[in-house]
Amino acid sequence: MRLLYSLVWGLSLPFALFRLWWRGRQEPGYRQHIAERLGFYPLSTSMPTIWVHAVSAGETRAAEPLIRALLARRPDHRILLTHMTATGRETGGKLFADVGPRLDQAFLPYDINWMIRRFLRHFSPQLCVLIETEVWPNLIAQCELQSIPVTLVNARLSEKSLRKAQRLATLILPAARAISCVAAQSNPDAQRLQELGIERPDVTGNMKFDVTPPPLMGERGAALRRSFGERQVILCASTRDGEEELILQAFVEQIPLLQTNPLLIITPRHPQRFDHVASMLEARGISYVRRSTLNHEEIAPITKDVQVLLGDSMGEMYMYYAACDIAFVGGSLVALGGHNLIEACAMGKPVLTGTHTFNFSEITDQAIACGAAFRVDGALSLFRQAHALLADQQQRQRMGEAAYAFFLQHQGATARTMHLLEPYL
């Protein structure tokens, strides 16, 4: 099965390279460092290497406390941080700008044997740390051949992903069983990982709870909030394809029913969709401004006739959370599994989420149970609930306090993960 998988990868390579070029029209980072995706890298240092793979921006931010803990634990080592997406690499560059030569970044090659072998020979990592859901059959097989321990941390697996993996059991099971150590985010994740074939995964919690909100983002959030004047703010964060249309339609329908004039902030999950969402706003005649047009230091007042702020920036999610009164976390109005609520809780904000939260089922259920979040069954329900909360300051305060307490209660996953990794260090 792995031979067939490798053959398919080889035949697909021209299409994968074309896709890089195509995505590079809107995200130039995809047209950079293409040789790395084929296993070719510039000269490297001779320092012993711990390799951490974080596919995109979310995994990179989740890995930050672990990477800093690894650097502190092994001062004689460097970290090799690999990605698959341009936004992941950009995020890593910003997060670890202070680390200097002790952290290198690269794109991981495609999962083709000879490319992975070149990668491993070039960097000679002593340990591979995969973040969240990255299980590549050839990568794990080549690490096993070269006696490089592979660990999977902050691991999560939804029911949907489990069913998909089980359909490819002859390919995925050998890779899963070759992983030396697995640290799962939650008990349901651990149970599903066991069904996949991983023996005795440990439950360490979600390392995103250990990410400290940058003080600069809080300051920027306060400055952004001042530009709104006295208006209340609803944030729709990390929205996905298919959600913005539902949100904007419900927003337009609800406007005539409101006595107040709240500002709506929309932050699409993927930067290549910023212009598309702007076109949707224009098509509906909704007055909006783009974050990219505002001064970062002294933000001019946003007039009351502006209905929507389009958050077309990267790395500022904490700023948007700091500036809002209520936060809806996207990916949950449509069947995409949702996103985690941790950043909103870290900023002490009342949280709303849709019904499709299977990627983060336990953490979402816990946040709802402790009074930090409400579940809504559609876009109209979202705005009805948001408007009810905007009219009830005490309820908003109670939910915000519960959210921050929930955030503090679940910290410590990084220390537990480091304890599991200790034998491999």
Short mmCIF file of C-alpha atoms in Angstrom, two decimals:
data_model
loop_
_atom_site.label_atom_id
_atom_site.label_comp_id
_atom_site.label_asym_id
_atom_site.label_seq_id
_atom_site.Cartn_x
_atom_site.Cartn_y
_atom_site.Cartn_z
CA MET A 1 0.00 0.00 0.00
CA ARG A 2 2.84 2.40 0.76
CA LEU A 3 4.42 1.61 -2.63
CA LEU A 4 1.14 2.56 -4.30
CA TYR A 5 0.94 5.69 -2.12
CA SER A 6 4.48 6.66 -3.19
CA LEU A 7 3.63 6.09 -6.84
CA VAL A 8 0.58 8.34 -6.58
CA TRP A 9 2.70 11.01 -4.90
CA GLY A 10 5.29 10.81 -7.68
CA LEU A 11 2.65 11.12 -10.40
CA SER A 12 1.01 14.02 -8.54
CA LEU A 13 4.22 16.02 -8.09
CA PRO A 14 3.80 18.25 -11.22
CA PHE A 15 0.28 19.12 -10.06
CA ALA A 16 1.54 19.88 -6.53
CA LEU A 17 4.15 22.27 -7.95
CA PHE A 18 1.54 23.92 -10.18
CA ARG A 19 -0.68 24.35 -7.12
CA LEU A 20 2.19 26.14 -5.32
CA TRP A 21 2.56 28.54 -8.23
CA TRP A 22 -1.23 29.06 -8.38
CA ARG A 23 -1.54 29.81 -4.65
CA GLY A 24 1.45 32.12 -4.95
CA ARG A 25 -0.68 34.57 -6.94
CA GLN A 26 -2.29 35.72 -3.69
CA GLU A 27 0.31 34.46 -1.18
CA PRO A 28 3.83 35.07 -2.56
CA GLY A 29 5.34 32.88 0.17
CA TYR A 30 4.25 29.80 -1.78
CA ARG A 31 6.60 30.75 -4.63
CA GLN A 32 9.59 30.99 -2.30
CA HIS A 33 11.93 28.19 -1.16
CA ILE A 34 10.41 25.73 -3.64
CA ALA A 35 13.64 23.68 -3.69
CA GLU A 36 13.07 22.87 0.00
CA ARG A 37 9.80 21.12 -0.86
CA LEU A 38 11.88 18.80 -3.04
CA GLY A 39 14.45 18.05 -0.34
CA PHE A 40 17.18 20.55 -1.30
CA TYR A 41 18.44 22.91 1.40
CA PRO A 42 21.25 25.45 1.89
CA LEU A 43 24.22 24.72 4.13
CA SER A 44 23.33 23.84 7.69
CA THR A 45 25.08 24.17 11.05
CA SER A 46 26.62 21.27 12.95
CA MET A 47 24.62 21.84 16.15
CA PRO A 48 22.56 18.84 17.33
CA THR A 49 19.00 19.27 16.12
CA ILE A 50 15.51 18.74 17.52
CA TRP A 51 12.99 18.83 14.69
CA VAL A 52 9.47 20.24 15.27
CA HIS A 53 6.92 20.08 12.44
CA ALA A 54 4.01 22.55 12.61
CA VAL A 55 2.09 22.49 9.34
CA SER A 56 0.43 25.93 9.46
CA ALA A 57 -0.06 29.07 11.56
CA GLY A 58 -2.34 27.54 14.21
CA GLU A 59 -0.01 24.62 14.91
CA THR A 60 2.98 26.98 14.95
CA ARG A 61 1.39 29.17 17.61
CA ALA A 62 0.44 26.07 19.61
CA ALA A 63 4.05 24.85 19.45
CA GLU A 64 5.54 28.09 20.78
CA PRO A 65 5.61 27.20 24.52
CA LEU A 66 6.99 23.74 23.76
CA ILE A 67 9.73 25.08 21.48
CA ARG A 68 10.80 27.60 24.11
CA ALA A 69 10.80 24.84 26.74
CA LEU A 70 12.95 22.64 24.49
CA LEU A 71 15.42 25.46 23.89
CA ALA A 72 15.69 26.06 27.63
CA ARG A 73 16.01 22.32 28.39
CA ARG A 74 18.73 21.70 25.78
CA PRO A 75 20.84 24.88 25.41
CA ASP A 76 23.37 22.97 23.29
CA HIS A 77 20.74 22.14 20.65
CA ARG A 78 18.96 24.07 17.94
CA ILE A 79 15.36 23.71 16.78
CA LEU A 80 14.49 22.98 13.18
CA LEU A 81 10.93 24.22 12.66
CA THR A 82 9.27 22.96 9.48
CA HIS A 83 5.98 23.93 7.85
CA MET A 84 3.82 23.17 4.84
CA THR A 85 2.06 26.54 4.49
CA ALA A 86 3.41 30.02 3.82
CA THR A 87 1.38 31.46 6.71
CA GLY A 88 2.91 28.89 9.07
CA ARG A 89 6.42 29.95 8.08
CA GLU A 90 5.57 33.64 8.37
CA THR A 91 4.02 33.10 11.80
CA GLY A 92 7.07 31.17 13.01
CA GLY A 93 9.39 33.92 11.81
CA LYS A 94 7.50 36.50 13.87
CA LEU A 95 7.09 34.34 16.99
CA PHE A 96 10.76 33.34 17.21
CA ALA A 97 12.48 36.47 15.94
CA ASP A 98 14.21 36.72 19.33
CA VAL A 99 15.73 33.22 19.22
CA GLY A 100 18.36 33.94 16.57
CA PRO A 101 20.58 31.14 15.21
CA ARG A 102 19.18 28.54 17.61
CA LEU A 103 16.07 28.14 15.43
CA ASP A 104 15.98 27.46 11.69
CA GLN A 105 12.88 27.32 9.52
CA ALA A 106 12.24 25.28 6.40
CA PHE A 107 9.47 23.76 4.34
CA LEU A 108 9.03 20.03 4.80
CA PRO A 109 9.48 18.07 1.56
CA TYR A 110 6.57 16.27 -0.03
CA ASP A 111 6.08 12.78 1.39
CA ILE A 112 8.22 11.07 -1.25
CA ASN A 113 10.91 8.68 0.00
CA TRP A 114 13.97 10.12 -1.73
CA MET A 115 13.01 13.66 -0.73
CA ILE A 116 12.51 12.68 2.90
CA ARG A 117 15.86 10.83 2.89
CA ARG A 118 17.65 13.93 1.58
CA PHE A 119 15.95 16.03 4.27
CA LEU A 120 16.95 13.64 7.08
CA ARG A 121 20.54 13.31 5.83
CA HIS A 122 20.91 17.07 5.59
CA PHE A 123 19.62 17.97 9.07
CA SER A 124 20.32 14.72 11.00
CA PRO A 125 17.65 15.41 13.65
CA GLN A 126 17.90 13.50 16.93
CA LEU A 127 14.14 13.69 17.52
CA CYS A 128 11.03 14.40 15.43
CA VAL A 129 8.13 16.20 17.15
CA LEU A 130 4.94 16.33 15.07
CA ILE A 131 2.26 18.83 16.15
CA GLU A 132 -1.45 17.90 16.28
CA THR A 133 -2.45 15.77 13.26
CA GLU A 134 0.55 15.28 10.99
CA VAL A 135 1.01 11.57 10.22
CA TRP A 136 2.93 11.05 6.96
CA PRO A 137 3.58 7.36 6.11
CA ASN A 138 6.88 7.76 4.21
CA LEU A 139 8.23 10.34 6.62
CA ILE A 140 7.63 8.07 9.60
CA ALA A 141 9.00 5.02 7.75
CA GLN A 142 12.22 6.85 6.83
CA CYS A 143 12.65 8.09 10.41
CA GLU A 144 12.24 4.50 11.61
CA LEU A 145 14.91 3.31 9.16
CA GLN A 146 17.33 5.94 10.49
CA SER A 147 16.44 5.29 14.16
CA ILE A 148 15.00 8.78 14.68
CA PRO A 149 12.24 8.69 17.35
CA VAL A 150 8.95 10.19 16.14
CA THR A 151 6.59 11.78 18.66
CA LEU A 152 3.12 13.25 18.12
CA VAL A 153 2.16 15.97 20.60
CA ASN A 154 -0.90 18.16 21.16
CA ALA A 155 -2.53 15.41 19.13
CA ARG A 156 -6.17 15.56 18.10
CA LEU A 157 -8.30 13.31 15.93
CA SER A 158 -11.95 13.94 15.07
CA GLU A 159 -14.48 11.21 14.33
CA LYS A 160 -14.47 12.29 10.69
CA SER A 161 -10.68 12.03 10.43
CA LEU A 162 -10.72 8.66 12.21
CA ARG A 163 -13.19 7.22 9.71
CA LYS A 164 -11.10 8.52 6.84
CA ALA A 165 -7.92 7.02 8.32
CA GLN A 166 -9.63 3.67 8.92
CA ARG A 167 -10.55 3.47 5.24
CA LEU A 168 -6.77 3.67 4.56
CA ALA A 169 -5.86 1.36 7.43
CA THR A 170 -3.21 -0.64 5.55
CA LEU A 171 -1.37 2.65 4.89
CA ILE A 172 -2.00 4.56 8.12
CA LEU A 173 -1.79 1.79 10.75
CA PRO A 174 1.92 0.96 10.23
CA ALA A 175 2.76 4.67 10.46
CA ALA A 176 0.65 5.14 13.60
CA ARG A 177 2.23 2.13 15.31
CA ALA A 178 5.74 3.38 14.53
CA ILE A 179 5.23 6.57 16.56
CA SER A 180 7.21 6.32 19.79
CA CYS A 181 5.17 8.67 21.97
CA VAL A 182 1.76 10.32 21.63
CA ALA A 183 0.42 13.17 23.80
CA ALA A 184 -3.30 13.76 23.16
CA GLN A 185 -5.25 16.95 23.81
CA SER A 186 -8.26 15.24 25.40
CA ASN A 187 -9.72 11.90 26.46
CA PRO A 188 -11.92 11.59 23.32
CA ASP A 189 -8.86 12.30 21.16
CA ALA A 190 -6.91 9.60 23.02
CA GLN A 191 -9.72 7.07 22.54
CA ARG A 192 -9.89 7.76 18.81
CA LEU A 193 -6.09 7.54 18.51
CA GLN A 194 -6.25 4.12 20.17
CA GLU A 195 -8.86 3.04 17.64
CA LEU A 196 -6.40 4.13 14.96
CA GLY A 197 -3.80 1.74 16.34
CA ILE A 198 -1.70 3.89 18.68
CA GLU A 199 -1.01 2.09 21.93
CA ARG A 200 -1.48 3.92 25.25
CA PRO A 201 -1.59 7.58 24.17
CA ASP A 202 -1.17 9.94 27.12
CA VAL A 203 -3.58 12.82 27.73
CA THR A 204 -1.61 16.01 28.39
CA GLY A 205 -4.12 18.73 27.44
CA ASN A 206 -3.93 21.46 24.83
CA MET A 207 -0.69 23.46 24.72
CA LYS A 208 -2.54 26.46 23.30
CA PHE A 209 -3.67 27.15 26.87
CA ASP A 210 0.00 27.82 27.69
CA VAL A 211 0.42 30.48 25.00
CA THR A 212 0.68 33.89 26.65
CA PRO A 213 -1.25 36.67 24.86
CA PRO A 214 1.36 39.21 23.71
CA PRO A 215 1.07 42.50 25.67
CA LEU A 216 1.50 44.40 22.39
CA MET A 217 -1.71 42.84 21.06
CA GLY A 218 -3.60 43.99 24.15
CA GLU A 219 -2.33 47.52 23.62
CA ARG A 220 -3.24 47.46 19.94
CA GLY A 221 -6.66 46.10 20.83
CA ALA A 222 -7.24 48.97 23.25
CA ALA A 223 -6.16 51.50 20.59
CA LEU A 224 -8.44 49.86 18.02
CA ARG A 225 -11.33 49.90 20.49
CA ARG A 226 -10.86 53.62 21.14
CA SER A 227 -11.30 54.26 17.42
CA PHE A 228 -14.83 52.81 17.64
CA GLY A 229 -16.00 55.40 20.17
CA GLU A 230 -18.90 54.15 22.32
CA ARG A 231 -20.06 51.48 19.88
CA GLN A 232 -20.35 47.86 20.96
CA VAL A 233 -18.45 45.27 18.94
CA ILE A 234 -19.29 41.77 17.71
CA LEU A 235 -16.33 39.76 16.40
CA CYS A 236 -16.71 36.84 13.97
CA ALA A 237 -13.26 35.27 14.16
CA SER A 238 -11.55 32.75 11.85
CA THR A 239 -14.52 32.52 9.51
CA ARG A 240 -14.42 29.98 6.69
CA ASP A 241 -15.74 29.66 3.16
CA GLY A 242 -19.54 29.48 3.27
CA GLU A 243 -19.85 31.22 6.65
CA GLU A 244 -19.36 34.85 5.68
CA GLU A 245 -22.34 34.75 3.35
CA LEU A 246 -24.55 33.41 6.14
CA ILE A 247 -23.17 35.94 8.63
CA LEU A 248 -23.59 38.95 6.34
CA GLN A 249 -27.13 37.96 5.32
CA ALA A 250 -28.17 37.61 8.97
CA PHE A 251 -26.39 40.86 9.86
CA VAL A 252 -28.29 42.78 7.17
CA GLU A 253 -31.61 41.26 8.29
CA GLN A 254 -30.97 42.12 11.94
CA ILE A 255 -29.90 45.76 11.45
CA PRO A 256 -33.46 47.20 11.20
CA LEU A 257 -34.41 45.41 14.43
CA LEU A 258 -31.66 47.01 16.50
CA GLN A 259 -31.84 50.10 18.62
CA THR A 260 -28.06 50.24 18.92
CA ASN A 261 -25.46 50.44 16.15
CA PRO A 262 -22.92 47.67 16.87
CA LEU A 263 -19.82 47.29 14.74
CA LEU A 264 -19.16 43.88 13.20
CA ILE A 265 -15.57 42.67 12.80
CA ILE A 266 -14.96 39.76 10.42
CA THR A 267 -11.56 38.06 10.30
CA PRO A 268 -11.40 35.36 7.58
CA ARG A 269 -9.28 32.36 8.55
CA HIS A 270 -7.21 32.33 5.34
CA PRO A 271 -5.56 35.44 3.84
CA GLN A 272 -6.28 34.39 0.25
CA ARG A 273 -9.97 35.04 1.00
CA PHE A 274 -9.62 38.64 2.21
CA ASP A 275 -10.43 40.14 -1.19
CA HIS A 276 -13.31 37.71 -1.74
CA VAL A 277 -14.98 38.76 1.53
CA ALA A 278 -14.44 42.42 0.61
CA SER A 279 -16.29 41.74 -2.67
CA MET A 280 -19.15 40.15 -0.71
CA LEU A 281 -19.45 43.27 1.45
CA GLU A 282 -19.50 45.54 -1.60
CA ALA A 283 -22.09 43.37 -3.36
CA ARG A 284 -24.45 43.79 -0.38
CA GLY A 285 -23.87 47.52 -0.09
CA ILE A 286 -22.39 47.16 3.40
CA SER A 287 -20.17 50.04 4.48
CA TYR A 288 -16.78 48.70 5.62
CA VAL A 289 -13.13 49.49 6.17
CA ARG A 290 -10.14 47.17 5.95
CA ARG A 291 -7.69 46.77 8.79
CA SER A 292 -4.83 47.01 6.29
CA THR A 293 -5.80 50.62 5.51
CA LEU A 294 -5.57 51.74 9.16
CA ASN A 295 -2.46 53.17 10.78
CA HIS A 296 -0.95 50.64 13.19
CA GLU A 297 -0.01 53.25 15.79
CA GLU A 298 -2.58 56.07 15.69
CA ILE A 299 -5.87 54.70 14.36
CA ALA A 300 -8.24 57.41 13.15
CA PRO A 301 -11.82 57.25 14.50
CA ILE A 302 -14.05 54.84 12.58
CA THR A 303 -17.24 56.72 11.80
CA LYS A 304 -20.67 55.45 12.83
CA ASP A 305 -21.73 54.86 9.23
CA VAL A 306 -19.11 52.07 8.93
CA GLN A 307 -20.87 48.78 9.61
CA VAL A 308 -18.04 46.27 9.26
CA LEU A 309 -14.31 46.17 9.93
CA LEU A 310 -12.67 43.55 7.70
CA GLY A 311 -9.74 42.07 9.61
CA ASP A 312 -7.43 41.50 6.65
CA SER A 313 -4.26 41.06 8.70
CA MET A 314 -2.27 38.12 10.04
CA GLY A 315 -0.95 37.62 13.55
CA GLU A 316 -3.38 40.07 15.19
CA MET A 317 -6.12 37.77 16.43
CA TYR A 318 -5.46 38.64 20.07
CA MET A 319 -5.88 42.31 19.11
CA TYR A 320 -9.32 41.65 17.62
CA TYR A 321 -10.37 39.66 20.69
CA ALA A 322 -9.17 42.48 22.95
CA ALA A 323 -11.21 45.01 20.99
CA CYS A 324 -14.56 43.16 20.99
CA ASP A 325 -17.43 42.70 23.43
CA ILE A 326 -18.50 39.26 22.16
CA ALA A 327 -16.57 36.74 20.07
CA PHE A 328 -18.02 34.16 17.70
CA VAL A 329 -15.45 31.49 16.76
CA GLY A 330 -15.84 30.42 13.14
CA GLY A 331 -15.60 27.18 11.23
CA SER A 332 -18.64 26.05 13.23
CA LEU A 333 -21.65 27.35 11.26
CA VAL A 334 -20.78 24.93 8.44
CA ALA A 335 -19.58 21.34 8.75
CA LEU A 336 -15.86 22.12 9.09
CA GLY A 337 -15.37 21.16 12.74
CA GLY A 338 -14.81 24.59 14.26
CA HIS A 339 -11.72 26.20 15.75
CA ASN A 340 -10.55 26.35 19.33
CA LEU A 341 -11.98 28.91 21.75
CA ILE A 342 -8.77 29.33 23.73
CA GLU A 343 -7.63 32.71 22.42
CA ALA A 344 -11.03 34.25 23.10
CA CYS A 345 -11.07 32.78 26.62
CA ALA A 346 -7.51 34.01 27.24
CA MET A 347 -8.75 37.55 26.59
CA GLY A 348 -11.73 37.06 28.91
CA LYS A 349 -14.46 37.39 26.27
CA PRO A 350 -17.93 35.78 26.12
CA VAL A 351 -17.80 33.15 23.36
CA LEU A 352 -20.39 32.01 20.83
CA THR A 353 -19.91 28.93 18.65
CA GLY A 354 -21.95 27.04 16.09
CA THR A 355 -23.09 23.43 16.14
CA HIS A 356 -20.21 21.97 14.07
CA THR A 357 -17.40 21.70 16.62
CA PHE A 358 -16.25 18.09 16.15
CA ASN A 359 -12.56 19.09 15.86
CA PHE A 360 -12.66 20.52 19.40
CA SER A 361 -15.64 18.73 20.90
CA GLU A 362 -14.42 18.26 24.47
CA ILE A 363 -12.95 21.72 24.96
CA THR A 364 -16.09 23.34 23.47
CA ASP A 365 -18.42 21.29 25.66
CA GLN A 366 -16.37 22.16 28.75
CA ALA A 367 -16.42 25.88 27.93
CA ILE A 368 -20.21 25.76 27.52
CA ALA A 369 -20.65 23.76 30.74
CA CYS A 370 -18.68 26.28 32.81
CA GLY A 371 -20.65 29.26 31.46
CA ALA A 372 -17.92 30.69 29.23
CA ALA A 373 -19.67 29.99 25.92
CA PHE A 374 -23.06 29.57 24.24
CA ARG A 375 -23.84 27.38 21.25
CA VAL A 376 -25.98 28.86 18.45
CA ASP A 377 -27.73 26.91 15.70
CA GLY A 378 -27.24 29.35 12.83
CA ALA A 379 -26.28 32.86 11.80
CA LEU A 380 -29.62 34.43 12.81
CA SER A 381 -29.35 32.74 16.19
CA LEU A 382 -25.80 34.07 16.46
CA PHE A 383 -26.92 37.69 16.15
CA ARG A 384 -29.99 37.25 18.34
CA GLN A 385 -27.80 35.82 21.10
CA ALA A 386 -25.15 38.48 20.56
CA HIS A 387 -27.68 41.30 20.79
CA ALA A 388 -29.16 39.82 23.97
CA LEU A 389 -25.68 39.74 25.50
CA LEU A 390 -24.90 43.28 24.37
CA ALA A 391 -27.99 44.40 26.28
CA ASP A 392 -26.94 42.54 29.46
CA GLN A 393 -23.64 43.83 30.80
CA GLN A 394 -23.73 41.62 33.92
CA GLN A 395 -24.18 38.46 31.85
CA ARG A 396 -21.28 39.48 29.59
CA GLN A 397 -19.10 40.08 32.62
CA ARG A 398 -19.98 36.70 34.15
CA MET A 399 -19.21 34.91 30.90
CA GLY A 400 -15.95 36.79 30.44
CA GLU A 401 -14.79 35.93 33.96
CA ALA A 402 -15.78 32.28 33.42
CA ALA A 403 -13.86 32.23 30.13
CA TYR A 404 -10.66 33.55 31.71
CA ALA A 405 -10.97 31.13 34.63
CA PHE A 406 -11.44 28.29 32.11
CA PHE A 407 -8.26 29.40 30.33
CA LEU A 408 -6.21 29.43 33.55
CA GLN A 409 -7.64 26.10 34.74
CA HIS A 410 -6.39 24.20 31.69
CA GLN A 411 -2.80 25.41 31.63
CA GLY A 412 0.13 23.03 32.16
CA ALA A 413 0.01 20.90 28.99
CA THR A 414 3.51 21.98 27.97
CA ALA A 415 5.09 20.78 31.22
CA ARG A 416 3.27 17.44 30.94
CA THR A 417 4.39 17.08 27.32
CA MET A 418 8.01 17.87 28.23
CA HIS A 419 7.86 15.14 30.88
CA LEU A 420 6.80 12.62 28.20
CA LEU A 421 9.54 13.79 25.82
CA GLU A 422 12.26 13.59 28.48
CA PRO A 423 13.41 10.04 27.60
CA TYR A 424 13.98 11.14 23.99
CA LEU A 425 16.04 14.20 24.91
#
